Short mmCIF file of C-alpha atoms in Angstrom, two decimals:
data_model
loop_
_atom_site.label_atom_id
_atom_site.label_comp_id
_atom_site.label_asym_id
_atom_site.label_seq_id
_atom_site.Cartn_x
_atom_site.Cartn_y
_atom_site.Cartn_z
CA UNK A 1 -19.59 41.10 201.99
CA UNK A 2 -20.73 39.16 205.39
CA UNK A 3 -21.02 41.80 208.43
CA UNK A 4 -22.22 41.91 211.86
CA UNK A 5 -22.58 44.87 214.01
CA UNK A 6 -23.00 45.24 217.85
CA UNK A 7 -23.93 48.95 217.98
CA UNK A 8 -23.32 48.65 222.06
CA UNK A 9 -19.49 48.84 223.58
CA UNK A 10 -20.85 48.44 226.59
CA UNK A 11 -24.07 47.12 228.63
CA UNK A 12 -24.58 46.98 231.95
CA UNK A 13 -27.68 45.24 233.76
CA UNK A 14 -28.43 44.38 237.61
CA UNK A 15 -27.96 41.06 238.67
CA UNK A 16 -31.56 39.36 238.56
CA UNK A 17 -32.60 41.66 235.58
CA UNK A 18 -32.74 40.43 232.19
CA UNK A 19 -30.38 41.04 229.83
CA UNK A 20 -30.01 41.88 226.02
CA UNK A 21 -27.30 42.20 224.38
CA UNK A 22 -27.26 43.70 220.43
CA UNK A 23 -26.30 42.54 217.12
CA UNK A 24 -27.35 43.05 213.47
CA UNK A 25 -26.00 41.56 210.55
CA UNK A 26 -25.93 42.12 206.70
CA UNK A 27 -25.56 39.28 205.00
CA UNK A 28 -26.13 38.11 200.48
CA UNK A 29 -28.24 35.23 201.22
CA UNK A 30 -28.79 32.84 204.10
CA UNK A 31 -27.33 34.41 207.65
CA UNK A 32 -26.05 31.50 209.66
CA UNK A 33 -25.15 33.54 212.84
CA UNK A 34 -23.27 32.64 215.98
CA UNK A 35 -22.39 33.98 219.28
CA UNK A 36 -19.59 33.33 221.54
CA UNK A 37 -18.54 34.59 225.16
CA UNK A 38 -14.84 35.46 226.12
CA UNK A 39 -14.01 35.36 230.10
CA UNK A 40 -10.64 37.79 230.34
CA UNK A 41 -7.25 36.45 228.88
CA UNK A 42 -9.17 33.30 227.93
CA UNK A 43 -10.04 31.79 223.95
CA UNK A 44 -13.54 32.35 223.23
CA UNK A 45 -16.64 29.55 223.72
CA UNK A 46 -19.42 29.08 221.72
CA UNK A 47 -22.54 29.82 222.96
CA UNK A 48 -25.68 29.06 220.03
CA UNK A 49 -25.71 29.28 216.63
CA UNK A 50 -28.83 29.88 213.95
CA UNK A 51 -28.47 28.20 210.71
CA UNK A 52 -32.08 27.17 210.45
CA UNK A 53 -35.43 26.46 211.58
CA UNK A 54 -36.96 28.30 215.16
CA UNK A 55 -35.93 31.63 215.08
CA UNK A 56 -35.63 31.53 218.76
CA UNK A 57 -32.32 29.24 219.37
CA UNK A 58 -31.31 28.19 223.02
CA UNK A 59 -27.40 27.79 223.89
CA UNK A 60 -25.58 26.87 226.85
CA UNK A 61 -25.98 28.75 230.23
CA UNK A 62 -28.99 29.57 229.95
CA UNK A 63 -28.54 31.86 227.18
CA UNK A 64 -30.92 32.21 224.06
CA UNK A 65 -31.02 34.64 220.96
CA UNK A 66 -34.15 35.58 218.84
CA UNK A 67 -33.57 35.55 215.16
CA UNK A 68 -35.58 38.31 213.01
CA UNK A 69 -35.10 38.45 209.90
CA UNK A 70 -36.92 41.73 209.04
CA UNK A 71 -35.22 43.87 211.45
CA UNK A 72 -31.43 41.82 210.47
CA UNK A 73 -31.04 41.52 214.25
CA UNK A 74 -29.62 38.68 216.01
CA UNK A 75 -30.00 39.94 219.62
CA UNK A 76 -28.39 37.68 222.39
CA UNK A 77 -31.06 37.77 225.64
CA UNK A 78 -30.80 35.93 229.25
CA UNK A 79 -33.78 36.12 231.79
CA UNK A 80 -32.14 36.68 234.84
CA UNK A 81 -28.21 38.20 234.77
CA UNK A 82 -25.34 36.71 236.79
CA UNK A 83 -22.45 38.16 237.81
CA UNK A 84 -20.80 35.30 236.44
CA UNK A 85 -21.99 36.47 233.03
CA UNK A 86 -19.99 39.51 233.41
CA UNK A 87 -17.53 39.22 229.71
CA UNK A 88 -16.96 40.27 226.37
CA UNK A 89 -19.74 39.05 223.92
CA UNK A 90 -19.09 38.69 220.03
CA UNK A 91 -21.31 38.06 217.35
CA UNK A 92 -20.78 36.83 214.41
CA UNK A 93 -21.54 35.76 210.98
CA UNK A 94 -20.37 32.52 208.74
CA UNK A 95 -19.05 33.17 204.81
CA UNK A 96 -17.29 31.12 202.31
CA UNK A 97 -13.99 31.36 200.81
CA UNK A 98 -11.55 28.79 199.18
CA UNK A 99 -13.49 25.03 200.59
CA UNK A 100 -13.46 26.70 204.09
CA UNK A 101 -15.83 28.78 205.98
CA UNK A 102 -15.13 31.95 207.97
CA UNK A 103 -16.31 33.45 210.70
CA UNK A 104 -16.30 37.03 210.59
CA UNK A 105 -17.06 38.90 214.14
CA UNK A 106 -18.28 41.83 215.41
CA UNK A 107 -16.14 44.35 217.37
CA UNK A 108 -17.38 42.91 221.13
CA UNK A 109 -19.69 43.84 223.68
CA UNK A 110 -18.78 44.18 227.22
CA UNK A 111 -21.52 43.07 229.30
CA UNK A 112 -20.91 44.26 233.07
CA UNK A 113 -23.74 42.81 235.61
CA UNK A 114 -23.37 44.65 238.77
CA UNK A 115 -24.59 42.85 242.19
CA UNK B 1 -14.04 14.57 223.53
CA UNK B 2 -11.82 17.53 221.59
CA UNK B 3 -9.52 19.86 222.66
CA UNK B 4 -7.08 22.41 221.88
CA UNK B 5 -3.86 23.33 222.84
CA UNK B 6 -1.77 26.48 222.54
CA UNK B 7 1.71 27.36 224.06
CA UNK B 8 3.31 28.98 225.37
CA UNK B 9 0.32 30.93 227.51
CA UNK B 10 2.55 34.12 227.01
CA UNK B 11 5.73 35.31 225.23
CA UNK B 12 7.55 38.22 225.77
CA UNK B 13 10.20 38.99 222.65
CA UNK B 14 12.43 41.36 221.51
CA UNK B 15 12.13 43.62 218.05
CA UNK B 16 13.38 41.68 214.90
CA UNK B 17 13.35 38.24 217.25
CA UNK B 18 11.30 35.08 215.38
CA UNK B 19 8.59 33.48 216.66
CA UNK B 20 6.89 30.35 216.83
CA UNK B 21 3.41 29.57 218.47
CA UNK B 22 1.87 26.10 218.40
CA UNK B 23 -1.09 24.92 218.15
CA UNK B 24 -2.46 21.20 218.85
CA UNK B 25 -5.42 19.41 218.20
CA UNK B 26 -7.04 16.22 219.93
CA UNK B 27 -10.23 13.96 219.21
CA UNK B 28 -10.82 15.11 216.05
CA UNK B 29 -9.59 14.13 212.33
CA UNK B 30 -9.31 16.54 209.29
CA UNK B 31 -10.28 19.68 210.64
CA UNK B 32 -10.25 22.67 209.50
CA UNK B 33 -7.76 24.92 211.64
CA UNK B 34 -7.82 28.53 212.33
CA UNK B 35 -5.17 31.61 213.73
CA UNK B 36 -6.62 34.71 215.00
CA UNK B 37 -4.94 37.88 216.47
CA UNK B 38 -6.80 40.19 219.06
CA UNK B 39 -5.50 43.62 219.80
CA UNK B 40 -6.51 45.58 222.85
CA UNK B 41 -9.39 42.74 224.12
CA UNK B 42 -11.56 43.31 221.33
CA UNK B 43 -12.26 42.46 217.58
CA UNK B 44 -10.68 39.07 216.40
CA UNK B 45 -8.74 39.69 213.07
CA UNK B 46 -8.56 36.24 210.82
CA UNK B 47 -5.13 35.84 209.84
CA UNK B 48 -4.70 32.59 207.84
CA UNK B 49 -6.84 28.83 207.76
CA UNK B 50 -6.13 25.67 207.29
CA UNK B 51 -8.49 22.68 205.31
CA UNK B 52 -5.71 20.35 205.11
CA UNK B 53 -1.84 19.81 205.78
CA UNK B 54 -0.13 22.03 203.36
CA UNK B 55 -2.47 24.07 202.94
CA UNK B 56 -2.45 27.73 204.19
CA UNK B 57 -4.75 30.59 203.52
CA UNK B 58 -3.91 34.16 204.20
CA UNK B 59 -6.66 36.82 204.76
CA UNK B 60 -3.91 39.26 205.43
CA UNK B 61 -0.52 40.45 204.12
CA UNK B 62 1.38 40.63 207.18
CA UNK B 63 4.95 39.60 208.73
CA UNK B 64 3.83 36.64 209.71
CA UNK B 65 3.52 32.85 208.49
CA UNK B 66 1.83 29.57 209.23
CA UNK B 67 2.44 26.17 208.33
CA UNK B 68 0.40 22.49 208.93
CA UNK B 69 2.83 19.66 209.10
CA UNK B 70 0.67 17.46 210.13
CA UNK B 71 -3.60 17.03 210.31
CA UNK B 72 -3.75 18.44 213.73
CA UNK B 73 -0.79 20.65 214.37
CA UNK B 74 -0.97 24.72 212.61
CA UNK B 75 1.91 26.90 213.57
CA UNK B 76 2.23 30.39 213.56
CA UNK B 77 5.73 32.13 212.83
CA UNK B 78 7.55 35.20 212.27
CA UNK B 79 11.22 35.53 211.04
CA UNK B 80 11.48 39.26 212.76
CA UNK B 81 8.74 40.34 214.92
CA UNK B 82 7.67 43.99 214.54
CA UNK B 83 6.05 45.67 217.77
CA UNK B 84 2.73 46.11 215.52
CA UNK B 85 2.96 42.14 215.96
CA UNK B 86 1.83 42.57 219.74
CA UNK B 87 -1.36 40.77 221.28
CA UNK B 88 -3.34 37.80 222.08
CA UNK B 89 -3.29 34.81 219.14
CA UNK B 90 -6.05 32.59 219.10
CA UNK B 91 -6.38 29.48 217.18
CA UNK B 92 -9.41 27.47 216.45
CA UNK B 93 -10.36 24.34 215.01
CA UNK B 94 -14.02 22.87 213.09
CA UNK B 95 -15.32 20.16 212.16
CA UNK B 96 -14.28 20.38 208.21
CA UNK B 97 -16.70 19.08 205.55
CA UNK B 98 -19.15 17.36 207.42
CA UNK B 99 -21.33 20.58 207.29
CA UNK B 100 -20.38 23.94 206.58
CA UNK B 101 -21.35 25.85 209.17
CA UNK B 102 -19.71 24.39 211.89
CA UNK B 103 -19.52 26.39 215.10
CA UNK B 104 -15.00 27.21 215.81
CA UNK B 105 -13.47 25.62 219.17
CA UNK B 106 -11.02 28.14 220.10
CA UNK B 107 -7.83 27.62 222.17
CA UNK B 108 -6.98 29.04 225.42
CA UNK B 109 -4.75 31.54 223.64
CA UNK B 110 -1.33 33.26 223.87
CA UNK B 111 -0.63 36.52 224.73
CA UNK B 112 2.77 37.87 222.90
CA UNK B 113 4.06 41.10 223.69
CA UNK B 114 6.95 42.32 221.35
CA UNK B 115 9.13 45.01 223.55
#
């Protein structure tokens, strides 16, 4: 079965700093991994995905994530934090199942950058 | 462009009350539809999919239904809500087909509490 673990409930990082936020997956086959950002009492949005190709995969606001493929990790990074980027984080992992295909998340990371 | 509606925003209901959330796609044909349920702001729990009108999936066994009258409507329902039915449904859509590993456009959401 398709997993993804963030082994962090919790990271906090001073605005300015850089940021890193964890996730590993396990995976039969190809991982085609995705992260998405939820503001409070809001749906989520999609940040990046990796299907294939650079294992270093850009996404919107200013947000990146480094694939590695030895270590299983999937690890969400920004340069510089905002305090706008304060929000729950989920990774997650694609799978197959009766002609559709499934996301399966983690359990959320809340990232808390403090001014 | 696409988008996604959900209503109502919030729902309070009684015990044993039914239910019926809505969900509402725009800009898109034939996609493949999603609901989600999230308890206590974290992990998203897959409850049933959609690849085509008339055609549910449940991941599952629960009190709960959904039904796709049409290519761009899903619709989540109960016929007697149990408090354990509490928290904040999310539906999604992607881009069916095409490719298969689509990033998921979710909704704004809806927050049901069952008192």
């Amino acid at each position: 079965a398709q997993s993804v673990a963030q082994p962090e409930d919790q990271v906090n990082v001073a605005e300015g700093n850089p940021l890193t936020v964890k996730c590993t997956y396990s995976v039969s086959g190809n991982p085609y991994l995705f992260w998405y950002v939820q503001y409070p009492n809001r749906g989520l949005q999609f940040l990046l995905k990796y299907i294939t190709g650079d294992n270093l995969v850009k996404g919107s606001y200013g947000f990146e994530a480094e694939f590695n493929k030895s270590q299983t990790s999937f690890h969400l990074k920004k340069p510089s934090a905002l305090v706008s980027d304060s929000a729950l984080y989920f990774c997650a992992v694609i799978h197959s199942g009766a002609g559709s295909y499934q996301l399966t998340f983690g359990k959320g990371t809340k990232l808390s950058v403090i001014p | 462009s696409q988008t996604i509606h959900q209503w109502p925003a919030t729902l309070v209901q009684p015990v044993g009350s039914p239910l019926s959330l809505e969900c509402t796609v725009e800009g898109t044909s034939n996609p493949n539809l999603y609901w989600y349920r999230q308890a206590a702001g974290r992990g998203l729990q897959l409850l049933f999919y959609s690849v085509g009108i008339g055609q549910i999936s449940s991941e599952v066994p629960q009190n709960l239904s959904a039904s796709r009258p049409q290519d761009r409507q899903f619709i989540l329902s109960s016929k007697k809500l149990l408090l354990s039915d509490s928290g904040f449904y999310l539906c999604a859509w992607a881009k069916g087909k095409a490719s298969s590993y689509n990033e998921q456009f979710f909704g704004p959401g809806t927050r049901l509490t069952v008192l």
